[in-house]
PDB file of C-alpha atoms and ligand atoms in Angstrom:
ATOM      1  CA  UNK F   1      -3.184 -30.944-115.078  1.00 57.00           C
ATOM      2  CA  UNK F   2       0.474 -30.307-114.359  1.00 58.00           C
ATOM      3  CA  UNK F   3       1.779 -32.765-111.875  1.00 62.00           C
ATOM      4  CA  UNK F   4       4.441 -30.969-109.143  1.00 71.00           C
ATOM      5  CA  UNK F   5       8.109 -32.970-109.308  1.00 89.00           C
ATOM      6  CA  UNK F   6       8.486 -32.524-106.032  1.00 95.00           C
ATOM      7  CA  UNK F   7       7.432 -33.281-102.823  1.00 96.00           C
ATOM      8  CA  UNK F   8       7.872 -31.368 -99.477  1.00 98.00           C
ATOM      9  CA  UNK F   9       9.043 -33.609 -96.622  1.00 98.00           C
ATOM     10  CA  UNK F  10       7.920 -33.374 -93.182  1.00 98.00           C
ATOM     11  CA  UNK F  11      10.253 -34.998 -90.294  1.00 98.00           C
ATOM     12  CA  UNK F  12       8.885 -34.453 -87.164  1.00 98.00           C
ATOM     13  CA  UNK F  13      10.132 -35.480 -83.190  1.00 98.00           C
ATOM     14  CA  UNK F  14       8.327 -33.948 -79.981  1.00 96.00           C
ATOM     15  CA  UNK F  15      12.184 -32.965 -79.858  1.00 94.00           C
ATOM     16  CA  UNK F  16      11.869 -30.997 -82.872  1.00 97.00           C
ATOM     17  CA  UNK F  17      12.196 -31.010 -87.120  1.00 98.00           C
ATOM     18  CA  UNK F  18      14.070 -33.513 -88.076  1.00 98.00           C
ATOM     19  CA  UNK F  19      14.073 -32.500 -92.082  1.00 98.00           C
ATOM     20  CA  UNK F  20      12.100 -29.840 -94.253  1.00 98.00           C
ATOM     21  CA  UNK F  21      13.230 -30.107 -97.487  1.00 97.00           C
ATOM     22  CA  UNK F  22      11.906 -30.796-101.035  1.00 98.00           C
ATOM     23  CA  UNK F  23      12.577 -34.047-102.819  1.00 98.00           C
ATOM     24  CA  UNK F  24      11.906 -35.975-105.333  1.00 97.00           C
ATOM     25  CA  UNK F  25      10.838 -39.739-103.978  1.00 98.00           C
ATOM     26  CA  UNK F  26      10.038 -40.848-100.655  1.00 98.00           C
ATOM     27  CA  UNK F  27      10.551 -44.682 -99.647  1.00 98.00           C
ATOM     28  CA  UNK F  28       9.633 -45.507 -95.969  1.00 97.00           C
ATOM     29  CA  UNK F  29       9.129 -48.534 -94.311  1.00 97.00           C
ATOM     30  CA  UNK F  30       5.030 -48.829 -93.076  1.00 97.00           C
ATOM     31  CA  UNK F  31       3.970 -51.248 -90.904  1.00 94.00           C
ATOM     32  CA  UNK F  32       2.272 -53.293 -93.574  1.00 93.00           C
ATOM     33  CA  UNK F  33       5.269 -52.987 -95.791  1.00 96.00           C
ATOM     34  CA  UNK F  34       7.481 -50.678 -97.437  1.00 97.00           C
ATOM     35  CA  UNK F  35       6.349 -48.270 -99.903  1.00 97.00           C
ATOM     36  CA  UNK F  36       7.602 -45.199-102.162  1.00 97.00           C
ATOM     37  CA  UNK F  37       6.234 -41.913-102.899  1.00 97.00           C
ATOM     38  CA  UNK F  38       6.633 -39.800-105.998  1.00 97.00           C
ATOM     39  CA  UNK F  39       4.618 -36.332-106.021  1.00 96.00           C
ATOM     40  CA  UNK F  40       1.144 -37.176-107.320  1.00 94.00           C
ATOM     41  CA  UNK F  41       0.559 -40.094-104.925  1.00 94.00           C
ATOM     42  CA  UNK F  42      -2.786 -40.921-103.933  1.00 95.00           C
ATOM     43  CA  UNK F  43      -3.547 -39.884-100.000  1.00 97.00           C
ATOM     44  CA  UNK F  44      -2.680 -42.069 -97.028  1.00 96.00           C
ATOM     45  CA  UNK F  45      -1.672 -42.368 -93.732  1.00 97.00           C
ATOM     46  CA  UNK F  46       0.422 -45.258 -92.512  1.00 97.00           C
ATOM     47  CA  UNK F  47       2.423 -46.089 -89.203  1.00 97.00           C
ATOM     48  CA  UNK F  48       5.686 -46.680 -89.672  1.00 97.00           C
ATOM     49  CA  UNK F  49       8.334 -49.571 -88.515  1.00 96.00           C
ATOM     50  CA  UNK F  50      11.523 -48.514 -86.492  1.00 97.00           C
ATOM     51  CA  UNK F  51      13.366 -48.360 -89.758  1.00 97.00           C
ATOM     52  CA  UNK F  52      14.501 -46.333 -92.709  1.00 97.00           C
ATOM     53  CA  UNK F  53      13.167 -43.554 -94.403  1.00 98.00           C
ATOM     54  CA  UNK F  54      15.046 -42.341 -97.514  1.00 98.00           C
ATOM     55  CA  UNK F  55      14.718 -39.530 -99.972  1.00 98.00           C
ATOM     56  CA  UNK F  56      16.016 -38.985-103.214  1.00 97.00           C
ATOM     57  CA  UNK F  57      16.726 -36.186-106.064  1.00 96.00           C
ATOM     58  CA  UNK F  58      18.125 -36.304-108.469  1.00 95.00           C
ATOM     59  CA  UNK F  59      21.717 -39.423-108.336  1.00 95.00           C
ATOM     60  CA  UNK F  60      21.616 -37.878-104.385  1.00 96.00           C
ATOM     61  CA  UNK F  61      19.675 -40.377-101.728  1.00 97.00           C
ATOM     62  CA  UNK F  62      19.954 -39.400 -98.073  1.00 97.00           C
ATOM     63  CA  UNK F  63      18.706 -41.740 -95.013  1.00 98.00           C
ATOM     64  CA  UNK F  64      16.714 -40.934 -92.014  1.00 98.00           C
ATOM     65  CA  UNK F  65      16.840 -43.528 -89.009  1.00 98.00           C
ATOM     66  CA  UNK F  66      12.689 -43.297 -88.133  1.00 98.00           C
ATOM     67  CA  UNK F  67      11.684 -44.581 -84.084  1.00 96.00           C
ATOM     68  CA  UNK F  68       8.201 -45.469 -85.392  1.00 89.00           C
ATOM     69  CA  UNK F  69       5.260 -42.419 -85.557  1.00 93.00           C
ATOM     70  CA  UNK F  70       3.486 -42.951 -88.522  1.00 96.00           C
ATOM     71  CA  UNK F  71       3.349 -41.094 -91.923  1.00 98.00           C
ATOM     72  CA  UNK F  72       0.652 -38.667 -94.056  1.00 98.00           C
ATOM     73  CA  UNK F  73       1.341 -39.374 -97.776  1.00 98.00           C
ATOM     74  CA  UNK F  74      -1.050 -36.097 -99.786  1.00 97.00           C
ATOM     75  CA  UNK F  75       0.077 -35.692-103.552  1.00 95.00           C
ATOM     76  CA  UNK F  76       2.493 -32.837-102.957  1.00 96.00           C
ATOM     77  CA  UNK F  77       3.718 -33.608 -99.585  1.00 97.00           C
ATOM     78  CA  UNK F  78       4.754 -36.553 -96.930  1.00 98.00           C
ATOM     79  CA  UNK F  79       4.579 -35.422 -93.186  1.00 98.00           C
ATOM     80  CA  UNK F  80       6.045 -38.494 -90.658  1.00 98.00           C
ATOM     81  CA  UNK F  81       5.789 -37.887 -87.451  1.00 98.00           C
ATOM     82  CA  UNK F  82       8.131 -40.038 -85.425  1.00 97.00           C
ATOM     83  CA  UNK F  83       8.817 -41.110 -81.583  1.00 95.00           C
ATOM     84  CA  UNK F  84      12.476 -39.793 -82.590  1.00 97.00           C
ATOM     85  CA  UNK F  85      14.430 -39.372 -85.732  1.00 98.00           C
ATOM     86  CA  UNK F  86      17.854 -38.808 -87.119  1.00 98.00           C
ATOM     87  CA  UNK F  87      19.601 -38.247 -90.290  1.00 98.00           C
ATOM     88  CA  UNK F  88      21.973 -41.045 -90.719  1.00 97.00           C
ATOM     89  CA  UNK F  89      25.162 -38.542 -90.371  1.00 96.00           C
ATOM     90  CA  UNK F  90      23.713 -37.009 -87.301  1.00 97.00           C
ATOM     91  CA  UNK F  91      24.096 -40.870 -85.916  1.00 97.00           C
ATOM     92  CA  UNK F  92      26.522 -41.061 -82.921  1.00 98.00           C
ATOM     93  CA  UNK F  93      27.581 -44.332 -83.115  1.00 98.00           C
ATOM     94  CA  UNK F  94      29.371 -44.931 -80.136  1.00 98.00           C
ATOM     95  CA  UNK F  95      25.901 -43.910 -78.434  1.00 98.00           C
ATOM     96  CA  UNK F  96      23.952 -46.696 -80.309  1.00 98.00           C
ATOM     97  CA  UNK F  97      26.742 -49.141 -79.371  1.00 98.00           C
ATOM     98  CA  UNK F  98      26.645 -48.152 -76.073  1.00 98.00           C
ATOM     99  CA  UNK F  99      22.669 -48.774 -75.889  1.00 98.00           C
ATOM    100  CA  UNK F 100      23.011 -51.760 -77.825  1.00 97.00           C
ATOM    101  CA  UNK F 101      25.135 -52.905 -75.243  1.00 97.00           C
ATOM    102  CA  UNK F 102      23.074 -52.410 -72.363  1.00 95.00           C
ATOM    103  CA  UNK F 103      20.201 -53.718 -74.386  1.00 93.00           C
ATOM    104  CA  UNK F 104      22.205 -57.322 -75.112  1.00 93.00           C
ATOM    105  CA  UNK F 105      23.026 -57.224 -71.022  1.00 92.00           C
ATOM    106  CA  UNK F 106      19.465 -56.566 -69.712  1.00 89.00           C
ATOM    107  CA  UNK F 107      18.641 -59.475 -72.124  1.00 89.00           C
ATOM    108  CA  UNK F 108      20.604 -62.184 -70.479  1.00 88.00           C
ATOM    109  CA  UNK F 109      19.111 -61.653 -67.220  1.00 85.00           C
ATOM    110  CA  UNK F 110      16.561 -63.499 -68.360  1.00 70.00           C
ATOM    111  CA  UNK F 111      14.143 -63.134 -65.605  1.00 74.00           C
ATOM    112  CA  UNK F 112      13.715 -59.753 -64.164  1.00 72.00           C
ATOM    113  CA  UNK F 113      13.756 -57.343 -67.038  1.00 75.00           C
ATOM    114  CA  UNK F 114      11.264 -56.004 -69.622  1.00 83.00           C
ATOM    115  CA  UNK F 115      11.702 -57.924 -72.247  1.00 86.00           C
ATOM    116  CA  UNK F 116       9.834 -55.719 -74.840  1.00 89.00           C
ATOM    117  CA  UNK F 117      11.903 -53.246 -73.524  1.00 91.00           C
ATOM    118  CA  UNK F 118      15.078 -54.403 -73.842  1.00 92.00           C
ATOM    119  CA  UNK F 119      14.357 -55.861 -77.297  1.00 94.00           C
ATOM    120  CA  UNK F 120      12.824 -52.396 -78.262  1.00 95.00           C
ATOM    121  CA  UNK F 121      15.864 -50.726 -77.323  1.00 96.00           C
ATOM    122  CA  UNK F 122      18.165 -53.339 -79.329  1.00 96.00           C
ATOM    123  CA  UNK F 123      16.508 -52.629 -82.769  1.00 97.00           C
ATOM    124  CA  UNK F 124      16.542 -48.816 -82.319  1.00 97.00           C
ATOM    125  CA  UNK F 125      20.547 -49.417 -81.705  1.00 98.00           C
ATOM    126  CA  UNK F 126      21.572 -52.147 -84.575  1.00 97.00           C
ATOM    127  CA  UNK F 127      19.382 -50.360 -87.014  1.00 97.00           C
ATOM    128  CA  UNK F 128      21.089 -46.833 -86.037  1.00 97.00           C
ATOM    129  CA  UNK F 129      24.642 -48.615 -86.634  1.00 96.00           C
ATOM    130  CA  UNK F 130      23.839 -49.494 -89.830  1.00 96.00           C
ATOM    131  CA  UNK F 131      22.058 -46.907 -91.115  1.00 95.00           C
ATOM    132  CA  UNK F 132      24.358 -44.632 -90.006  1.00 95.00           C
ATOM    133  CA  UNK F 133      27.360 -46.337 -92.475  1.00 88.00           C
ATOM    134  CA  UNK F 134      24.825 -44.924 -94.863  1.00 87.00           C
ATOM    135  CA  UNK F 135      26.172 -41.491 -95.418  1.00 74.00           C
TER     136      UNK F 135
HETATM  137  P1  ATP R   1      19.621 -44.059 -75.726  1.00 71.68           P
HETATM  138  O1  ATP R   1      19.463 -45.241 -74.815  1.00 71.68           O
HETATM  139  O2  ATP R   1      21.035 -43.888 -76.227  1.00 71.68           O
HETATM  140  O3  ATP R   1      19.004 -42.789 -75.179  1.00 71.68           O
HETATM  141  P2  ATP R   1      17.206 -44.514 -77.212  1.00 71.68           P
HETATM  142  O4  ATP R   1      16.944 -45.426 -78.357  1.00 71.68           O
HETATM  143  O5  ATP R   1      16.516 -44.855 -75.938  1.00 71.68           O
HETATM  144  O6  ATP R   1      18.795 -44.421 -77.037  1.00 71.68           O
HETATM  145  P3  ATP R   1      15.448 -42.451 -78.137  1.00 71.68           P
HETATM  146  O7  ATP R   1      14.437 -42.473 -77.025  1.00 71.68           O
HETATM  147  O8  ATP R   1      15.102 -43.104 -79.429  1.00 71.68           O
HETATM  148  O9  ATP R   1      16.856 -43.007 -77.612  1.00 71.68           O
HETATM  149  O10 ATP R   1      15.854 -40.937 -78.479  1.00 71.68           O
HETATM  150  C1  ATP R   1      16.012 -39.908 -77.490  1.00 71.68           C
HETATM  151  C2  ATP R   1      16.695 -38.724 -78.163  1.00 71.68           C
HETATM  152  O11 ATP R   1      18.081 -39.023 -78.381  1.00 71.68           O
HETATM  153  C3  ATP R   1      16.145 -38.370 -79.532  1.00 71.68           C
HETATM  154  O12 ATP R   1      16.260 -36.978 -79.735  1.00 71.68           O
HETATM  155  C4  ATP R   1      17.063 -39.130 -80.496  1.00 71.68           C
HETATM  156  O13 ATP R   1      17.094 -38.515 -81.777  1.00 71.68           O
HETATM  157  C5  ATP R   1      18.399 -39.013 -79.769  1.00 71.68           C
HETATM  158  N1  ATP R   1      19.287 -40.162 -80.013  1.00 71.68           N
HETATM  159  C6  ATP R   1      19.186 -41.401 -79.467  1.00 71.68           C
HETATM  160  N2  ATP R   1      20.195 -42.196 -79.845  1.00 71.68           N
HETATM  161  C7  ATP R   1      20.956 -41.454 -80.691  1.00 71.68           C
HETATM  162  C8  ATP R   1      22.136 -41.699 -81.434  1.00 71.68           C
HETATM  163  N3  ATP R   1      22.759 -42.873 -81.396  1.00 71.68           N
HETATM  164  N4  ATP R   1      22.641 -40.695 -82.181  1.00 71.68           N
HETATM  165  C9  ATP R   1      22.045 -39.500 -82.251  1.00 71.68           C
HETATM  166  N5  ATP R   1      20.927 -39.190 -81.560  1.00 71.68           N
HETATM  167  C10 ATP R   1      20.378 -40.147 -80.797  1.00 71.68           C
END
């Protein structure tokens, strides 16, 4: 059997595609660790951290900032479907700063705020800042 060398990649928001494109390798970050995907791989599905996807060909590796969902890994293809998405040079900064912000204020009132939410909103912002130095 021939194997494909490449994969088609799926990034999906209920605010739209993210990314179609066909690549290489796939490395995501599931929520029982991270993993990689060359074309061939054996089917699964995963759900996925808020975290980084990244795919490669060839030297070239671009990075996707991924607001959890969860991923379908098939032999010739990778589909994540994600709360929202964003390639790391479509990143506004200043917007993640400004949520992080808000995020690090909620979380010294202490008493009357959601906690999860707050927290939530914090790792969607410091992970966007750095991933989007990642261009
Ligand atoms: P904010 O408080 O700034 O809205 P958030 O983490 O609550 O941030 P999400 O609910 O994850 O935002 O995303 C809502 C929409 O805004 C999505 O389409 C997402 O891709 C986009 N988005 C959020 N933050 C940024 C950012 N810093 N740069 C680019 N797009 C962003």
């Amino acid at each position: 059997m021939i194997m494909a060398t490449k994969l088609k990649l799926e990034v999906v928001t209920p605010h739209g595609s993210v990314l179609s494109d066909e690549v290489e390798e796939v490395s995501a970050q599931g929520s029982e660790g991270d993993f990689g995907v060359f074309p061939g791989h054996v089917p699964f599905i995963t759900t996925l951290k808020v975290g980084m996807l990244s795919y490669r060909n060839g030297n070239d590796t671009k990075y996707i900032f991924v607001n959890s969902g969860y991923a379908e890994v098939s032999p010739d293809k990778v589909i994540v479907l994600a709360d929202s998405a964003e390639k790391s040079e479509d990143i506004d900064v200043e917007r993640a700063k400004a949520a992080m912000q808000r995020a690090e204020e909620r979380l010294k009132q202490a008493e009357k705020i959601d906690f999860a939410r707050a927290t939530a909103a914090l790792e969607r912002a410091t992970i966007r800042i750095q991933l989007a130095g990642k261009r």
